[in-house]
XYZ file of C-alpha atoms in Angstrom:
734
model
C 230.646 152.197 161.368
C 230.110 148.741 162.716
C 226.708 149.982 164.186
C 225.894 151.782 161.033
C 226.863 148.828 158.337
C 224.453 146.524 160.460
C 221.562 148.903 161.063
C 221.718 148.975 156.990
C 221.601 145.235 156.872
C 218.797 144.969 159.030
C 216.909 148.122 157.081
C 217.783 146.036 153.780
C 216.637 143.047 155.168
C 213.334 144.722 156.132
C 212.849 146.204 152.912
C 213.361 142.744 150.899
C 210.827 141.257 153.658
C 208.521 143.939 153.015
C 208.944 143.511 149.569
C 208.874 140.068 149.421
C 205.822 139.997 151.479
C 203.962 142.455 149.141
C 204.991 140.194 146.473
C 203.247 137.060 148.040
C 200.473 139.262 148.897
C 200.067 140.770 145.425
C 200.586 137.231 144.144
C 197.502 135.555 146.305
C 195.413 138.580 145.145
C 196.111 137.910 141.777
C 195.446 134.201 142.219
C 192.357 135.238 143.986
C 191.284 137.745 141.098
C 191.730 135.076 138.349
C 189.072 132.927 137.095
C 188.968 129.178 137.897
C 189.847 127.216 134.616
C 186.825 125.013 133.488
C 186.934 121.446 134.091
C 187.722 119.547 130.995
C 184.972 118.448 128.792
C 183.735 114.770 128.652
C 185.175 113.229 125.938
C 182.067 112.255 124.526
C 180.992 115.687 124.142
C 181.698 118.895 121.273
C 179.820 121.591 123.752
C 178.107 121.892 126.805
C 175.977 125.371 127.798
C 173.027 126.582 129.864
C 170.023 128.384 128.525
C 170.327 127.278 125.107
C 168.207 129.045 122.347
C 167.590 128.036 118.706
C 164.933 129.559 116.038
C 164.567 129.391 112.201
C 162.223 132.226 110.462
C 160.948 133.222 106.972
C 161.641 136.908 105.741
C 158.472 138.073 107.311
C 157.731 136.053 110.026
C 159.052 133.185 112.685
C 158.511 129.486 112.220
C 160.125 128.053 114.664
C 161.614 129.087 118.136
C 163.570 126.435 120.787
C 165.039 127.098 124.102
C 166.390 124.750 126.764
C 167.516 125.104 130.111
C 170.818 122.645 129.386
C 172.506 122.116 125.995
C 174.955 119.348 125.094
C 176.568 118.455 122.074
C 177.362 115.009 121.175
C 180.848 114.788 119.433
C 181.284 113.500 116.222
C 177.331 114.255 115.228
C 174.858 117.293 114.768
C 172.485 115.972 117.546
C 171.972 118.106 120.670
C 170.868 116.875 123.899
C 168.275 119.296 125.787
C 166.730 119.207 128.862
C 163.794 121.574 130.006
C 162.839 122.356 126.621
C 160.105 124.566 124.918
C 159.508 124.487 121.544
C 157.241 127.101 119.565
C 155.598 126.278 115.940
C 153.989 129.273 114.770
C 150.960 129.241 112.149
C 151.335 130.282 108.485
C 149.884 133.375 109.389
C 152.307 134.162 112.390
C 149.456 135.278 114.853
C 149.273 131.781 116.914
C 151.742 129.005 117.627
C 151.595 125.389 119.192
C 153.756 125.016 122.397
C 155.717 121.820 123.008
C 157.278 121.160 126.578
C 159.506 118.394 127.572
C 161.996 117.912 130.404
C 164.242 115.978 128.258
C 164.729 115.663 124.180
C 167.305 115.638 121.530
C 167.365 117.765 118.596
C 169.092 117.173 115.054
C 170.149 120.664 113.751
C 170.418 119.923 110.394
C 167.326 117.611 110.096
C 165.962 120.443 112.582
C 164.265 117.202 114.225
C 163.197 117.260 118.020
C 162.828 114.118 119.959
C 161.686 113.755 123.232
C 161.854 110.247 124.788
C 159.960 111.169 127.910
C 156.840 112.945 128.843
C 155.973 115.689 126.440
C 153.263 118.415 126.083
C 151.520 119.987 123.170
C 149.561 123.097 123.705
C 147.729 124.190 120.336
C 146.825 127.657 118.972
C 148.416 129.994 121.772
C 148.471 133.759 120.714
C 151.610 134.937 119.376
C 151.676 138.339 121.106
C 150.049 138.832 124.686
C 148.936 136.782 127.268
C 146.791 133.613 126.469
C 142.853 134.226 126.509
C 141.332 134.146 130.514
C 139.230 131.149 131.248
C 140.139 129.746 127.624
C 140.521 126.052 127.459
C 143.339 125.550 124.888
C 144.184 121.928 123.171
C 146.711 120.351 125.226
C 148.198 117.042 124.646
C 150.318 114.973 126.884
C 152.477 111.987 125.417
C 155.835 110.493 125.285
C 158.222 109.385 122.742
C 157.491 112.219 120.567
C 159.055 113.617 117.729
C 158.807 117.064 115.770
C 160.361 117.719 112.401
C 160.740 121.313 111.844
C 160.555 120.921 107.928
C 157.273 119.276 107.820
C 155.757 120.884 110.788
C 154.808 117.545 112.293
C 154.559 116.292 115.628
C 154.684 112.372 116.065
C 154.497 109.397 118.589
C 153.432 105.910 119.002
C 153.085 106.252 122.617
C 149.854 106.495 124.630
C 148.287 109.861 124.292
C 145.963 111.979 126.637
C 144.624 115.447 125.787
C 142.089 118.077 126.339
C 140.316 120.885 124.645
C 138.004 123.401 125.359
C 134.918 121.345 125.841
C 136.276 117.754 126.283
C 139.246 115.406 126.711
C 140.356 112.395 125.293
C 142.828 109.748 124.910
C 144.672 107.285 122.088
C 147.866 105.378 121.028
C 149.986 107.269 119.048
C 149.534 110.527 117.543
C 150.775 112.640 114.767
C 149.887 116.372 114.372
C 150.845 118.684 111.007
C 150.795 121.885 112.442
C 150.976 123.343 108.512
C 148.104 121.532 107.730
C 146.665 121.441 111.182
C 146.040 117.794 110.787
C 145.740 115.783 114.067
C 145.714 111.744 113.549
C 145.047 109.680 116.614
C 146.395 106.233 115.615
C 144.731 103.943 117.764
C 142.095 102.987 120.108
C 140.976 106.906 119.995
C 138.439 108.305 122.717
C 137.084 111.832 122.697
C 134.688 112.847 125.352
C 132.959 116.365 124.371
C 129.949 118.051 125.458
C 128.427 114.626 126.957
C 129.198 112.765 123.897
C 131.908 110.086 124.193
C 133.494 109.366 120.843
C 135.414 105.839 120.077
C 137.258 105.097 116.745
C 139.940 102.679 115.611
C 141.619 105.822 114.511
C 140.782 109.749 114.594
C 141.743 112.264 111.874
C 140.832 115.855 113.094
C 141.231 118.289 110.152
C 140.923 121.649 111.778
C 140.810 123.827 108.497
C 137.837 121.648 106.982
C 136.265 121.206 110.392
C 135.728 117.846 110.282
C 136.971 114.758 112.171
C 137.161 111.226 110.635
C 136.656 108.137 112.391
C 138.206 104.742 111.044
C 137.685 102.029 110.239
C 135.130 101.781 113.004
C 133.485 104.250 115.166
C 131.308 104.650 118.523
C 129.589 107.355 119.706
C 127.929 107.620 123.029
C 125.333 110.178 124.564
C 123.762 109.305 127.566
C 121.373 106.404 126.572
C 122.112 106.804 122.991
C 124.644 104.990 121.254
C 125.662 104.988 117.624
C 127.859 102.210 116.343
C 129.257 102.145 112.647
C 131.759 101.677 110.445
C 133.975 105.024 109.136
C 132.427 108.086 110.269
C 133.032 111.795 109.850
C 132.212 114.577 112.334
C 131.424 118.064 111.021
C 132.027 121.003 113.420
C 130.974 124.683 113.989
C 132.732 126.792 116.239
C 134.653 123.755 117.475
C 131.357 121.646 118.310
C 130.096 118.688 116.781
C 127.203 119.533 114.470
C 126.930 116.551 112.006
C 127.579 113.021 111.836
C 128.123 110.775 108.885
C 128.406 107.196 109.405
C 128.837 104.015 107.245
C 126.998 100.937 108.125
C 125.673 102.402 111.209
C 123.695 101.296 114.176
C 122.203 103.272 116.580
C 120.626 102.295 120.443
C 118.562 104.174 122.813
C 117.753 102.607 126.038
C 115.682 104.110 128.392
C 113.566 102.338 131.469
C 110.547 100.352 129.780
C 111.800 101.369 126.274
C 114.415 100.222 123.886
C 115.123 101.896 120.008
C 117.588 100.492 117.520
C 118.135 102.397 114.338
C 120.512 101.202 111.453
C 121.260 101.527 108.084
C 123.975 101.301 105.179
C 124.858 105.223 105.688
C 123.649 107.345 108.622
C 123.616 111.285 108.761
C 122.596 112.666 112.492
C 122.305 116.503 113.065
C 123.040 118.162 116.263
C 121.785 121.033 117.980
C 123.978 123.689 119.416
C 122.895 122.315 122.927
C 124.438 118.842 121.649
C 121.108 117.288 121.461
C 119.944 115.139 118.292
C 117.878 117.397 115.630
C 117.962 115.192 112.887
C 118.960 111.633 112.038
C 118.846 109.924 108.456
C 119.707 106.677 107.530
C 119.901 105.541 103.664
C 120.358 102.060 102.398
C 118.434 99.398 103.927
C 117.425 101.562 106.903
C 115.694 100.219 109.717
C 114.135 101.322 113.206
C 112.780 98.896 115.769
C 111.169 100.052 118.983
C 110.518 97.781 121.963
C 108.233 98.804 124.739
C 105.971 97.299 127.092
C 102.776 97.208 124.545
C 105.039 95.676 121.788
C 107.595 96.089 118.870
C 107.224 98.401 115.943
C 109.703 98.166 113.478
C 110.194 100.398 110.245
C 112.272 99.877 107.410
C 112.877 101.476 103.727
C 115.603 102.495 101.714
C 115.664 105.708 103.807
C 114.785 106.867 107.124
C 114.284 110.230 108.484
C 114.245 110.898 112.473
C 113.260 114.128 113.303
C 113.585 115.433 117.061
C 113.010 118.564 119.363
C 114.706 119.866 122.495
C 112.576 120.956 125.301
C 113.949 124.071 126.857
C 115.387 122.957 129.912
C 115.906 119.279 128.957
C 119.503 117.697 128.211
C 117.583 115.112 126.073
C 115.687 115.352 122.389
C 112.865 113.774 121.850
C 111.373 112.284 118.975
C 108.711 114.263 116.912
C 108.675 112.639 113.448
C 109.631 109.608 111.578
C 109.981 109.535 107.504
C 110.204 106.157 105.669
C 110.792 106.640 102.253
C 111.426 104.009 99.136
C 109.477 100.767 99.954
C 108.611 101.741 103.525
C 107.562 98.850 105.637
C 105.882 99.859 108.898
C 104.991 96.432 111.197
C 103.326 96.785 114.777
C 103.733 93.624 116.907
C 101.472 93.766 120.134
C 102.603 91.982 123.167
C 98.957 91.169 123.742
C 96.433 89.059 121.832
C 95.893 92.162 119.304
C 96.755 91.454 115.648
C 99.701 92.196 114.116
C 99.974 95.318 111.594
C 102.297 95.581 108.661
C 101.930 99.009 106.649
C 103.723 99.352 103.298
C 104.162 102.290 101.053
C 106.501 104.160 98.867
C 106.457 106.797 101.553
C 105.220 106.857 105.338
C 105.112 109.656 107.795
C 104.903 108.801 111.781
C 104.010 111.968 114.343
C 104.818 110.893 117.797
C 103.334 111.977 120.723
C 104.720 114.339 123.032
C 107.848 112.714 125.007
C 108.802 110.832 121.485
C 107.737 107.271 123.040
C 104.385 106.624 121.735
C 102.720 107.069 117.784
C 100.370 109.618 117.576
C 99.634 109.244 114.034
C 100.754 107.777 110.551
C 99.910 108.654 107.211
C 101.456 107.911 103.746
C 101.831 110.377 100.897
C 101.169 107.232 98.068
C 99.645 103.629 97.531
C 99.916 101.695 100.661
C 99.013 98.216 101.585
C 97.989 97.348 105.197
C 97.764 93.657 106.672
C 96.099 92.880 109.822
C 97.374 89.191 110.902
C 95.470 87.290 113.277
C 97.200 86.187 116.674
C 94.248 83.929 117.779
C 92.002 81.258 115.475
C 88.934 83.583 116.412
C 90.526 87.101 114.646
C 89.996 88.036 110.751
C 92.788 88.410 108.702
C 92.830 91.684 106.670
C 94.551 93.294 103.659
C 93.572 97.216 103.083
C 95.130 98.791 99.802
C 94.380 102.304 98.793
C 96.052 105.489 97.060
C 96.836 106.755 100.630
C 96.252 105.976 104.295
C 96.248 107.992 107.729
C 95.663 106.469 111.062
C 95.106 108.256 114.824
C 96.599 106.362 117.896
C 95.558 106.090 121.407
C 98.129 105.924 124.047
C 100.450 103.066 124.163
C 100.621 102.903 120.388
C 96.956 101.492 120.248
C 95.397 102.342 116.959
C 92.191 104.539 117.273
C 90.847 105.431 113.844
C 92.318 104.517 110.304
C 91.219 106.228 107.186
C 91.954 105.319 103.478
C 91.354 107.401 100.121
C 91.028 106.463 96.663
C 90.835 103.074 95.036
C 90.157 101.319 98.438
C 90.116 97.695 98.295
C 89.584 95.606 101.510
C 89.902 91.732 101.673
C 88.575 90.038 105.043
C 89.500 86.357 105.310
C 87.265 84.611 107.805
C 88.763 83.226 111.280
C 90.586 79.743 110.817
C 87.883 77.952 112.622
C 85.235 78.809 110.260
C 85.451 76.249 107.393
C 84.715 76.913 103.601
C 84.016 80.477 104.391
C 84.725 82.655 101.286
C 86.863 85.989 101.807
C 84.671 89.291 102.077
C 86.154 92.029 99.490
C 85.049 95.445 99.408
C 85.550 98.357 97.081
C 85.043 102.017 97.568
C 86.857 105.703 97.162
C 86.763 106.292 100.625
C 87.285 104.182 104.086
C 87.049 104.785 107.896
C 87.604 102.246 110.621
C 87.540 102.738 114.406
C 89.318 100.227 117.004
C 88.748 99.072 120.303
C 91.164 99.835 123.153
C 92.319 96.012 122.438
C 93.137 97.051 118.941
C 90.451 95.132 117.463
C 88.316 96.790 114.422
C 84.882 97.484 115.681
C 83.410 99.653 113.086
C 84.129 100.318 109.614
C 82.435 102.459 106.883
C 83.131 102.563 103.312
C 81.345 105.301 100.763
C 81.708 106.548 97.419
C 81.213 103.781 94.540
C 81.046 101.167 97.355
C 81.154 97.426 96.270
C 80.868 94.318 97.992
C 81.666 90.381 97.062
C 81.801 87.880 99.552
C 81.179 84.199 97.715
C 78.457 84.208 95.333
C 76.887 87.233 97.011
C 77.557 90.790 95.640
C 76.628 94.219 96.424
C 77.008 97.886 95.502
C 75.680 101.109 97.156
C 76.943 104.670 97.921
C 78.124 104.056 101.401
C 78.431 100.799 104.098
C 79.172 100.710 107.407
C 80.504 97.326 108.866
C 79.395 96.666 112.670
C 82.455 94.054 112.998
C 81.450 92.971 116.797
C 77.822 92.284 115.714
C 78.832 90.808 112.072
C 76.446 93.313 110.544
C 76.695 95.115 107.118
C 74.584 98.386 106.353
C 74.352 99.652 102.529
C 73.197 102.946 102.322
C 71.995 105.105 99.361
C 71.126 103.250 95.742
C 72.095 99.942 97.612
C 71.630 96.407 95.861
C 72.598 93.168 96.489
C 72.704 89.841 94.198
C 73.849 86.569 93.864
C 73.225 83.978 91.091
C 69.815 83.452 91.835
C 68.491 86.760 93.368
C 68.898 90.484 93.495
C 67.395 93.113 95.936
C 67.568 97.087 95.635
C 66.701 99.661 98.495
C 67.697 102.788 100.415
C 68.888 100.914 102.934
C 70.390 97.505 103.167
C 71.163 95.445 106.355
C 73.354 92.098 105.951
C 73.084 90.485 109.545
C 75.506 87.890 109.310
C 75.917 86.765 112.663
C 71.979 85.880 112.728
C 72.065 85.183 108.925
C 69.485 87.874 108.391
C 68.920 90.256 105.593
C 66.916 93.397 105.712
C 66.152 95.932 103.183
C 64.117 99.411 103.769
C 62.806 102.011 101.623
C 62.069 101.234 97.795
C 62.706 97.790 98.259
C 63.016 96.090 95.049
C 64.117 92.150 94.163
C 64.254 89.749 91.542
C 64.604 85.896 91.960
C 65.028 83.268 89.265
C 64.528 80.409 91.470
C 61.055 78.922 91.075
C 58.656 80.165 93.846
C 55.812 78.839 95.625
C 52.734 80.174 93.618
C 54.804 80.858 90.624
C 55.944 78.077 88.889
C 57.167 79.810 85.918
C 61.315 79.545 84.849
C 60.708 83.140 84.271
C 61.959 85.540 87.364
C 59.937 86.582 89.785
C 59.703 90.299 90.880
C 59.139 91.860 94.327
C 58.709 95.549 95.904
C 58.018 96.802 99.131
C 58.906 98.998 101.701
C 60.722 96.672 104.131
C 62.234 93.152 103.136
C 63.656 90.600 105.521
C 65.424 87.439 104.720
C 66.164 84.953 107.505
C 68.142 81.687 107.752
C 70.260 81.953 104.747
C 67.987 83.680 102.248
C 65.227 80.679 102.645
C 62.518 82.876 104.625
C 61.881 85.999 102.718
C 59.378 88.783 104.454
C 58.286 91.721 102.320
C 55.977 94.386 104.122
C 54.598 97.744 103.606
C 52.891 97.847 100.061
C 54.401 94.338 99.421
C 53.820 93.237 95.652
C 55.093 89.825 94.116
C 54.668 89.224 90.584
C 55.726 87.295 87.836
C 55.013 88.096 84.347
C 51.075 88.963 84.754
C 50.688 86.695 87.945
C 50.856 88.368 91.286
C 50.497 89.091 95.150
C 50.074 92.239 96.694
C 49.589 92.861 100.459
C 50.794 94.535 103.692
C 52.967 91.846 104.304
C 54.119 88.745 102.367
C 56.327 85.732 103.532
C 58.136 83.475 101.517
C 59.108 80.560 103.208
C 61.392 78.570 100.869
C 62.085 75.166 102.708
C 58.005 74.580 103.289
C 57.222 76.134 100.007
C 54.659 78.208 101.339
C 53.583 81.910 100.917
C 51.866 84.123 103.398
C 50.289 87.330 102.942
C 48.186 89.307 105.118
C 46.608 93.060 104.902
C 44.852 93.991 101.803
C 45.860 90.939 99.600
C 45.147 91.275 95.930
C 46.451 88.077 94.360
C 46.003 88.061 90.148
C 46.372 84.557 87.911
C 46.432 84.891 84.333
C 44.796 82.190 82.428
C 45.559 81.080 78.778
C 47.565 83.565 76.395
C 46.588 86.726 74.256
C 44.604 87.482 72.774
C 42.080 85.236 74.600
C 44.081 85.706 78.031
C 41.980 86.079 81.057
C 42.712 86.924 84.887
C 41.454 85.902 88.093
C 41.850 88.542 90.858
C 41.309 87.309 94.654
C 41.509 90.015 97.318
C 41.205 88.921 101.021
C 42.882 89.985 104.201
C 44.957 87.162 104.195
C 46.335 84.317 102.028
C 48.378 80.828 102.851
C 49.713 78.918 99.976
C 51.065 75.711 100.212
C 52.832 73.948 97.357
C 52.560 70.756 98.396
C 48.840 70.625 97.723
C 49.118 73.855 95.608
C 46.396 75.139 98.052
C 45.787 78.842 98.360
C 43.607 79.806 101.311
C 42.333 83.079 101.398
C 40.740 84.814 104.453
C 38.468 87.481 105.304
C 36.251 90.030 103.196
C 37.489 87.433 100.221
C 36.757 88.904 96.776
C 37.381 87.205 93.402
C 37.146 88.669 90.253
C 37.372 86.008 87.510
C 36.280 87.080 83.471
C 32.199 87.868 83.883
C 31.953 86.441 87.357
C 32.667 87.668 90.861
C 32.546 86.233 93.959
C 32.456 87.076 97.723
C 32.901 85.146 100.873
C 34.379 84.839 104.346
C 37.242 82.683 102.970
C 38.126 80.814 99.721
C 40.420 77.896 99.029
C 42.069 78.001 95.680
C 43.581 74.910 94.287
C 46.171 75.046 91.420
C 47.519 72.880 88.451
C 51.149 72.087 88.369
C 52.378 74.098 85.657
C 53.484 71.391 83.918
C 50.353 69.647 84.056
C 48.943 72.967 82.491
C 47.893 72.533 79.034
C 48.350 75.613 76.552
C 45.373 78.166 77.106
C 44.233 76.055 80.332
C 43.913 77.863 83.548
C 46.147 77.157 86.502
C 42.999 77.695 88.625
C 41.717 73.926 88.969
C 39.150 74.750 91.523
C 37.856 76.967 94.202
C 35.850 76.729 97.674
C 34.288 79.700 99.255
C 32.677 79.773 102.683
C 30.836 81.879 104.677
C 28.159 84.199 103.027
C 29.191 83.324 99.701
C 27.726 85.672 96.827
C 28.417 85.268 93.194
C 27.367 87.925 90.311
C 27.729 87.367 86.867
C 27.739 90.139 84.385
C 25.377 89.709 81.461
C 26.436 88.370 77.999
C 25.186 91.077 76.431
C 24.030 94.402 77.507
C 24.078 96.746 80.181
C 21.922 94.754 82.414
C 22.868 92.923 85.383
C 24.028 89.477 85.094
C 22.970 86.220 87.506
C 23.446 86.373 91.136
C 23.909 83.319 93.343
C 24.026 83.201 97.364
C 24.838 80.181 99.656
C 27.104 79.210 102.600
C 29.504 77.657 100.557
C 30.235 77.755 96.683
C 32.680 75.411 94.401
C 33.756 76.509 91.061
C 35.643 73.670 88.928
C 37.402 75.395 86.204
C 37.657 72.516 83.751
C 33.962 72.204 83.559
C 33.214 75.723 84.421
C 30.619 74.252 86.835
C 29.600 76.274 90.135
C 27.908 74.106 92.857
C 26.231 76.094 96.142
C 25.537 74.736 99.518
C 24.127 75.417 102.769
C 22.259 78.631 103.981
C 19.736 78.160 101.659
C 21.366 78.191 98.014
C 19.587 80.832 95.875
C 20.338 81.873 92.272
C 18.655 85.187 91.215
C 18.058 85.898 87.131
C 17.234 89.539 86.744
C 13.715 89.668 84.762
C 13.508 85.644 85.123
C 12.921 85.183 88.772
C 15.041 83.069 91.272
C 15.699 79.474 92.241
C 16.272 77.789 95.636
C 17.442 74.713 96.958
C 19.432 72.235 99.374
C 22.066 72.157 96.178
C 22.183 74.474 93.408
C 24.632 73.580 90.276
C 25.264 75.920 87.077
C 27.578 75.814 84.362
C 28.994 78.955 83.160
C 29.461 78.289 79.653
C 25.755 77.179 78.683
C 23.658 78.391 81.506
C 22.326 75.005 82.724
C 21.184 74.645 86.077
C 20.597 71.854 88.260
C 18.927 71.897 91.547
C 19.158 68.910 94.095
C 16.602 68.312 96.846
C 17.188 67.098 100.421
C 14.753 64.983 102.549
C 12.426 67.360 104.477
C 13.700 70.333 102.667
C 12.094 71.927 99.586
C 13.273 73.427 96.420
C 11.752 76.376 95.107
C 11.719 78.015 91.457
C 10.261 81.373 90.696
C 10.123 82.254 87.427
C 8.636 85.703 85.622
C 6.972 85.277 82.519
C 7.115 87.828 79.903
C 3.865 89.494 79.070
C 2.916 89.905 75.451
């Protein structure tokens, strides 16, 4: 019994042990299966979470979605602390969004404002559905201190910003992006590099919807050797590329080896090609272009300047092709050598550039123009040309080749400063063309259509004129006429050789002189004609050739050549000389005509010397001789009705023939080696060579010296020792 009781006790103890052991095992199991109680929250937080998300939508589309790896809510506020943040800001159409990433940020839920103290990245324009376009470089902005306001859709920072986009990159200090209006503001020190163009500005405003960029308050654009500095500027985009630039107070510069170009104006507009090269540049308001090279400086200015460019295929740069200068245009060229400075002014000037865009090929004005040639040396002329229109062609190196002027042409040429008291040369015409040397000096000038000329007292007209400037000669052609206060000359062609102080006229020469001439002492004009005329020594020596004739009233000289020497007051005539002197006045006017091979007249003794086949015809008397001297009375001492021929002396086989007073019968004939005629006494004296007087039907008389009077027929016979006088007289038969 006792053994059974002990066995039961042992069994009960064993059961209890098993039960207790099972309880503890079960309890331990329950402990293992029960979740661990979280640690208590920090006292400063309301909540703490992982993988936080938040979104805001309208009825038909999302506006913003946010998520973070870690989420913490600050106790007593609506502010959330987020880590590993991603914020999607959707466009109005919902097809694209801007992505903001930040390692750490704070989010104010009621205000819907996110702030990132550390580094933040913004990617713009990502597709809302599908993957980003392969190879596309989206706009990406990196900054810190970023604030995103969901209510306004703006992102804002005052910290430094760097960004990249499809065709470039940039930086700034401070930025603001308005997603609703697609507006980006780079607040300070903005710098953008795109397609080789670097943009600098005090601040930059990008208005995506309007496809334009505004630069304020100053701007600077750089591309290779080209630079534009300006005040406010606006860049207009096409397909995300800058295609047009508007700038205020712009100043452009292009620096290349051996060449520098500057361009500035109050307002500037630049157009770019798809290759990002310059296509057109416009300057408005005080526009100016200055080009400097080894050959000199060219300065262009006006109210407006347009520069046209072209881009050669395969080239990264454009080259200048044309320049238009408008509104009081002015183009000044200052060569580095000794050439003259040229200043062209007009309402509009067009410059065409040579291939390469560095040298001028041609210049043309479309309105009235003025061109000045300013001397750089004392030996150079100063010239001022005006006309209704001008054009010029250039050689390489911006050296002037030819110049044309059209309509109402006027050229003023002032002699070099070293030429004292020289009058300016003034010319007018409808057309002008000039040629230049390689050194830029004008070498030849032509003017035609209604040409006029004036230099001091000398003036001229012609259909056309040619100036040989090196030889200082002027050639006037067709209906040419030149005159001063004392004379005038017309001819088919007139040559003024100012270098040798010589004047030539050719073809149908006709001249008139108001000065008293040798042989012609009257105050009436002296006229002359010839096929050719030459004036030398400042119009002091005049030579007429080819059917020359000189006359005053009825007095005249005709010969193949007539030379008038004014200083010595002599006249030389040669070749078929015919001189005519008028005696008395009408109706009793008589003439004395003398012909010879040559004539020399000296005014000092008023002596006319005729030589070779001399013939004189006067009233009813004709004289033949080898030579003859005629002495004239001064015009001031000649009485009314009195002959200027005071006396004449004929020598060499002299023959005198008188016509009969009445009837057709021949008159008295005289022979001698020498004969002298005194007009005051109407006396003829024959000497030498056995003087003989024949009287038809009356016989003849011979003697050593015979004297007879034309008025009353008296005859005096003088003998000589050893010589006999002979009179043979026929008697009339009854």
